[in-house]
Coordinates of C-alpha atoms in Angstrom, one line a residue:
Chain V
M285 CA 6.5 22.8 -4.0
A286 CA 3.2 21.1 -3.1
G287 CA 3.4 17.5 -2.0
G288 CA 1.7 14.3 -1.3
P289 CA -0.7 12.6 -1.3
I290 CA 0.7 10.3 1.4
M291 CA -1.6 7.5 2.5
P292 CA -1.4 6.1 6.1
S293 CA 1.2 3.6 6.8
S294 CA -0.9 2.3 9.7
V295 CA -4.6 2.4 10.5
Y296 CA -6.0 1.2 13.8
Y297 CA -9.7 1.0 14.6
N298 CA -9.9 2.1 18.2
D299 CA -13.4 1.1 19.1
S300 CA -14.2 -2.0 21.1
S301 CA -17.8 -1.9 20.0
G302 CA -17.0 -2.4 16.3
R303 CA -18.5 0.8 15.1
I304 CA -15.5 1.5 12.8
Y305 CA -14.0 -1.1 10.5
P306 CA -12.4 -1.7 7.1
L307 CA -15.1 -1.3 4.5
C308 CA -15.4 -2.1 0.8
Y309 CA -17.8 0.6 -0.4
S310 CA -20.3 -0.7 -2.9
P311 CA -22.3 2.2 -4.4
G312 CA -26.1 2.0 -4.6
T313 CA -25.9 2.5 -8.3
S314 CA -23.0 2.2 -10.7
T315 CA -22.4 2.0 -14.4
N316 CA -18.6 1.4 -14.9
D317 CA -16.3 -1.6 -14.4
A318 CA -14.6 -0.3 -11.2
P319 CA -17.3 0.8 -8.8
R320 CA -16.0 -0.6 -5.5
E321 CA -13.4 0.8 -3.2
W322 CA -11.8 0.2 0.2
G323 CA -12.0 2.7 2.9
H324 CA -12.8 3.0 6.6
G325 CA -16.3 2.3 7.6
V326 CA -18.4 4.0 10.3
V327 CA -21.8 2.6 11.2
G328 CA -24.9 4.5 10.5
S329 CA -26.4 6.4 13.5
L330 CA -23.1 6.3 15.3
G331 CA -23.9 5.6 19.0
G332 CA -20.7 6.6 20.6
D333 CA -17.4 8.4 19.9
S334 CA -14.9 6.2 18.0
I335 CA -11.3 6.9 17.2
L336 CA -9.3 6.1 14.1
S337 CA -5.6 6.1 14.8
L338 CA -3.4 6.9 11.8
R339 CA 0.3 7.2 11.1
F340 CA 1.8 9.1 8.1
P341 CA 5.6 8.9 7.4
V342 CA 6.8 12.4 6.4
P343 CA 9.3 12.4 3.5
P344 CA 13.1 12.8 3.9
G345 CA 15.1 15.7 2.7
S346 CA 12.9 18.7 2.3
V347 CA 9.4 18.6 3.6
P348 CA 7.1 19.9 0.8
T349 CA 6.2 23.6 0.9
G350 CA 2.6 24.6 1.2
T351 CA 0.1 24.1 4.0
L352 CA -0.1 20.6 5.5
K353 CA -3.7 19.3 5.4
L354 CA -5.5 16.1 6.2
R355 CA -7.7 15.3 3.2
G356 CA -10.8 13.3 4.0
L357 CA -12.9 11.8 1.2
F358 CA -16.3 10.5 2.2
L359 CA -18.8 8.2 0.5
A360 CA -22.3 7.3 1.6
N361 CA -25.5 6.1 -0.1
A362 CA -27.4 8.9 1.5
T363 CA -29.3 12.0 0.6
T364 CA -29.7 13.4 4.1
G365 CA -27.8 13.3 7.3
T366 CA -24.7 14.9 8.9
I367 CA -21.5 13.5 10.4
N368 CA -19.1 15.2 12.9
Y369 CA -15.5 14.5 13.6
T370 CA -12.5 16.1 15.2
V371 CA -8.9 15.7 13.9
E372 CA -6.1 15.6 16.4
D373 CA -2.5 15.7 15.2
G374 CA 1.1 15.7 16.4
S375 CA 4.6 14.9 15.2
C376 CA 6.9 12.2 16.5
G377 CA 10.6 12.1 15.8
A378 CA 12.8 9.0 16.2
G379 CA 13.5 8.3 19.8
V380 CA 10.2 9.6 21.0
I381 CA 7.2 7.6 22.2
P382 CA 4.4 8.1 19.7
A383 CA 1.7 7.2 22.1
T384 CA 2.6 10.1 24.4
V385 CA 3.0 12.8 21.9
T386 CA 0.7 15.7 22.6
L387 CA -2.0 16.0 19.9
T388 CA -3.6 19.3 19.0
S389 CA -7.3 19.2 18.4
E390 CA -8.4 21.1 15.3
T391 CA -11.8 22.7 14.9
Q392 CA -14.6 20.1 14.6
S393 CA -15.6 19.3 11.0
S394 CA -19.2 18.7 10.0
L395 CA -20.3 17.3 6.7
S396 CA -23.8 16.9 5.4
W397 CA -25.4 14.9 2.6
G398 CA -28.2 16.4 0.5
T399 CA -30.2 15.4 -2.5
G400 CA -28.0 14.2 -5.3
D401 CA -25.0 13.5 -3.0
A402 CA -25.4 9.7 -2.8
D403 CA -22.3 7.7 -3.8
K404 CA -20.4 10.9 -4.6
Y405 CA -17.0 11.9 -3.2
K406 CA -17.4 14.6 -0.6
E407 CA -14.3 16.3 0.6
V408 CA -13.0 18.0 3.7
K409 CA -9.5 19.4 4.0
T410 CA -8.4 20.1 7.6
T411 CA -5.4 22.3 8.0
L412 CA -3.1 20.7 10.6
T413 CA -1.3 22.6 13.4
T414 CA 1.6 20.2 13.4
S415 CA 4.7 21.1 11.4
P416 CA 6.6 17.8 11.1
A417 CA 10.2 17.7 10.2
A418 CA 11.7 15.4 7.5
N419 CA 11.4 11.7 8.4
D420 CA 9.1 12.4 11.4
M421 CA 6.0 10.3 11.9
L422 CA 2.8 12.3 11.8
I423 CA 0.3 11.0 14.3
V424 CA -3.4 11.6 13.6
A425 CA -6.5 10.7 15.5
V426 CA -9.8 11.1 13.8
K427 CA -12.5 11.2 16.4
F428 CA -15.9 10.4 14.9
Q429 CA -18.4 12.0 17.3
T430 CA -21.9 10.8 18.1
S431 CA -23.2 14.3 19.1
G432 CA -25.0 15.7 16.2
W433 CA -24.4 12.6 14.0
T434 CA -27.6 12.1 12.0
L435 CA -26.3 10.1 9.1
A436 CA -28.4 6.9 9.3
V437 CA -26.4 4.8 6.9
Q438 CA -22.8 3.6 7.0
M439 CA -20.2 5.9 5.7
C440 CA -16.9 5.2 4.0
A441 CA -13.9 7.5 4.7
I442 CA -10.5 7.7 3.0
F443 CA -7.7 9.8 4.5
S444 CA -4.4 11.2 3.1
I445 CA -2.1 14.1 3.8
I446 CA -1.2 16.8 1.3
W447 CA 0.8 20.0 1.2
E448 CA -0.8 22.7 -1.0
Chain Z
M67 CA 9.0 17.0 -14.4
A68 CA 8.3 13.3 -14.4
G69 CA 6.3 12.0 -11.5
G70 CA 5.1 9.0 -9.5
P71 CA 5.0 6.2 -8.9
I72 CA 1.7 6.3 -7.1
Y73 CA 0.4 3.0 -5.9
P74 CA -3.3 2.3 -5.6
S75 CA -5.1 3.6 -2.5
S76 CA -7.7 0.8 -3.0
A77 CA -7.7 -2.5 -4.8
F78 CA -10.9 -4.6 -5.0
Y79 CA -11.1 -8.0 -6.5
G80 CA -14.3 -8.0 -8.6
D81 CA -14.7 -11.7 -9.3
S82 CA -17.3 -13.7 -7.4
T83 CA -15.6 -17.0 -8.2
G84 CA -12.4 -16.1 -6.5
R85 CA -10.1 -16.1 -9.5
L86 CA -8.5 -12.8 -8.4
F87 CA -6.9 -12.5 -5.0
P88 CA -4.1 -11.0 -3.0
A89 CA -1.0 -13.2 -3.7
V90 CA 2.5 -13.6 -2.3
Y91 CA 4.7 -14.4 -5.3
A92 CA 7.3 -17.0 -4.4
P93 CA 9.9 -17.6 -7.2
V94 CA 11.2 -21.0 -7.9
A95 CA 14.0 -20.4 -10.3
G96 CA 17.7 -20.2 -9.3
S97 CA 18.8 -19.4 -5.7
P98 CA 16.4 -17.0 -4.0
N99 CA 17.8 -14.2 -2.0
D100 CA 16.7 -13.1 1.5
A101 CA 13.9 -10.9 0.0
A102 CA 12.6 -13.2 -2.7
R103 CA 8.9 -12.9 -2.0
E104 CA 6.6 -10.1 -2.9
Q105 CA 2.9 -9.2 -2.5
C106 CA 0.9 -8.9 -5.8
H107 CA -2.5 -9.2 -7.3
G108 CA -3.0 -12.8 -8.3
V109 CA -4.9 -14.4 -11.1
V110 CA -5.5 -18.1 -11.2
G111 CA -3.8 -20.2 -13.9
S112 CA -5.8 -21.4 -16.8
F113 CA -7.9 -18.3 -16.4
S114 CA -9.3 -18.9 -19.8
S115 CA -11.7 -21.5 -18.4
G116 CA -13.9 -18.7 -17.0
G117 CA -15.2 -15.3 -18.1
N118 CA -13.6 -11.9 -17.7
A119 CA -12.7 -10.6 -14.2
L120 CA -12.2 -7.1 -13.0
L121 CA -9.7 -5.5 -10.6
H122 CA -11.0 -2.1 -9.3
L123 CA -8.2 0.4 -8.5
R124 CA -8.1 4.0 -7.2
F125 CA -5.2 6.4 -7.4
H126 CA -5.2 9.7 -5.6
M127 CA -3.7 12.5 -7.7
P128 CA -1.2 14.9 -6.2
P129 CA -2.0 18.6 -5.5
T130 CA 0.3 19.4 -8.5
I131 CA 0.1 17.2 -11.5
P132 CA 3.6 16.3 -12.8
T133 CA 4.4 16.9 -16.5
G134 CA 4.9 14.0 -18.9
T135 CA 2.5 11.3 -20.2
L136 CA 0.3 9.6 -17.6
K137 CA 0.8 5.8 -17.8
L138 CA -0.3 2.7 -15.9
R139 CA 2.9 0.7 -15.2
S140 CA 2.2 -3.0 -14.9
L141 CA 4.8 -5.4 -13.7
H142 CA 4.0 -9.1 -14.1
L143 CA 5.6 -12.1 -12.5
C144 CA 4.9 -15.7 -13.4
N145 CA 6.7 -19.1 -13.1
A146 CA 6.2 -19.9 -16.7
T147 CA 8.1 -20.3 -19.9
S148 CA 5.1 -20.2 -22.3
G149 CA 1.7 -18.7 -22.4
A150 CA 0.1 -15.3 -22.6
A151 CA -2.2 -13.1 -20.5
A152 CA -4.6 -10.6 -22.0
I153 CA -5.6 -7.4 -20.3
I154 CA -7.6 -4.4 -21.1
V155 CA -7.1 -1.2 -19.0
E156 CA -10.0 1.1 -18.5
D157 CA -9.5 4.6 -17.0
G158 CA -11.4 7.7 -16.0
T159 CA -11.0 10.6 -13.6
C160 CA -13.3 11.5 -10.8
P161 CA -13.3 14.9 -9.1
V162 CA -14.8 15.6 -5.7
G163 CA -18.6 15.8 -6.0
S164 CA -18.8 13.0 -8.6
K165 CA -19.7 9.3 -8.4
P166 CA -16.6 7.1 -8.9
G167 CA -18.9 4.2 -9.7
S168 CA -20.5 6.0 -12.6
V169 CA -17.5 7.8 -14.2
T170 CA -17.2 6.9 -17.8
L171 CA -14.1 4.8 -18.4
T172 CA -12.1 4.7 -21.6
A173 CA -11.0 1.2 -22.7
E174 CA -7.4 1.3 -23.9
T175 CA -6.2 -1.1 -26.5
L176 CA -6.0 -4.7 -25.3
Y177 CA -2.5 -5.9 -24.5
T178 CA -1.0 -9.3 -24.2
V179 CA 2.1 -10.2 -22.3
S180 CA 3.8 -13.5 -23.2
W181 CA 6.3 -15.7 -21.5
A182 CA 9.1 -17.6 -23.2
T183 CA 12.1 -19.7 -22.2
G184 CA 14.2 -18.0 -19.6
E185 CA 11.5 -15.6 -18.4
A186 CA 10.2 -17.4 -15.4
D187 CA 10.3 -15.3 -12.2
K188 CA 11.4 -12.2 -14.1
Y189 CA 9.7 -8.8 -14.1
K190 CA 7.8 -8.2 -17.3
E191 CA 6.7 -4.7 -17.9
V192 CA 3.9 -3.1 -19.8
K193 CA 3.3 0.7 -19.8
T194 CA -0.2 1.7 -20.9
T195 CA -0.7 5.3 -21.9
L196 CA -4.0 6.5 -20.3
T197 CA -6.6 8.6 -22.0
A198 CA -7.7 10.1 -18.7
T199 CA -6.2 13.6 -17.9
P200 CA -6.9 14.0 -14.2
A201 CA -6.6 17.4 -12.5
A202 CA -4.9 18.0 -9.2
N203 CA -6.5 16.1 -6.3
D204 CA -8.8 14.1 -8.6
I205 CA -9.2 10.4 -8.1
L206 CA -8.1 8.2 -11.0
V207 CA -10.5 5.3 -11.5
V208 CA -8.9 2.2 -13.2
A209 CA -10.4 -1.1 -14.1
I210 CA -8.1 -4.0 -15.0
K211 CA -10.1 -6.4 -17.1
Y212 CA -8.4 -9.7 -17.3
T213 CA -10.0 -10.9 -20.4
T214 CA -10.8 -14.2 -22.1
S215 CA -13.2 -12.7 -24.6
T216 CA -10.7 -12.9 -27.4
L217 CA -9.4 -16.3 -26.3
Q218 CA -5.9 -14.9 -26.0
W219 CA -5.3 -16.1 -22.4
T220 CA -3.1 -19.1 -22.7
L221 CA -1.1 -18.8 -19.5
A222 CA -1.5 -22.0 -17.5
S223 CA 0.2 -20.7 -14.3
Q224 CA -0.9 -18.2 -11.8
L225 CA -0.2 -14.6 -12.9
N226 CA 1.0 -12.0 -10.4
S227 CA 0.7 -8.3 -11.1
I228 CA 1.8 -5.0 -9.5
F229 CA 0.3 -1.7 -10.7
S230 CA 1.3 1.9 -10.3
V231 CA 0.8 5.2 -12.2
I232 CA 3.7 7.3 -13.5
W233 CA 4.2 10.4 -15.6
E234 CA 7.2 10.2 -18.0

């Protein structure tokens, strides 16, 4: 059976230059009573690679069936521009050093904004190579990459894992 | 099959005067155990002295929607033996490709939760059936409107709330 979403149990902004940070996204325009939302911010015109370090606890018992994916939702008050990032993933059981687990780099993702996309959820689902066992800790690095990054305004990202 | 609970992926305190805030509830009645304190969403006491305030919530829907009725489950804690809080839940669903800040929200019927003798530090529960019918992987957008508009907020102490969504 499909499973998730599981939100990260830990988020670390691995960028000493402050280019990634916790962000409360406030849309350019809004009409309802709940327009604001927390996510992970990335500066506009990203000037260097920055890594978001994530941990996801995998459930006990039976790991859900289906394909394990990292689901990224992105918000930006933009009508033009592109971001690029690479997801790296690995699984860590108890008794293992999470910081030395080998991570597999997935194919780079690219996401572009066009006319009418401002303040809308944009989604990328990345199939993960890792097949974690029950109770493992899934380790994910999201590497936001400056090469080809043309989004001029700050972007808000929200990550979860699902099986579907 | 029943489902949840799902806790908010995001909680924003939409009140520029600071009447909503992250709180740690510390009970005062009886003999506390070794895990007596709990993180909540706080609302100042005597909230009726100001206008309405909004808590903005997001809930990520699972890849398969459970069966049952979708409800917002609210647990409230307060060190009080009298008084009432008044809350309106607004809800809507936002798929990928839509603006969460512009989704139309449906206001559910206002509820009040009241404290009486013997209820200090106890969980009080309200389940609100939601009008929204989110699809798999949608984002459920919820506004909690702490309201004074009907002059029903008489709780003098700080209110502490915990929200989740369930299907049952």
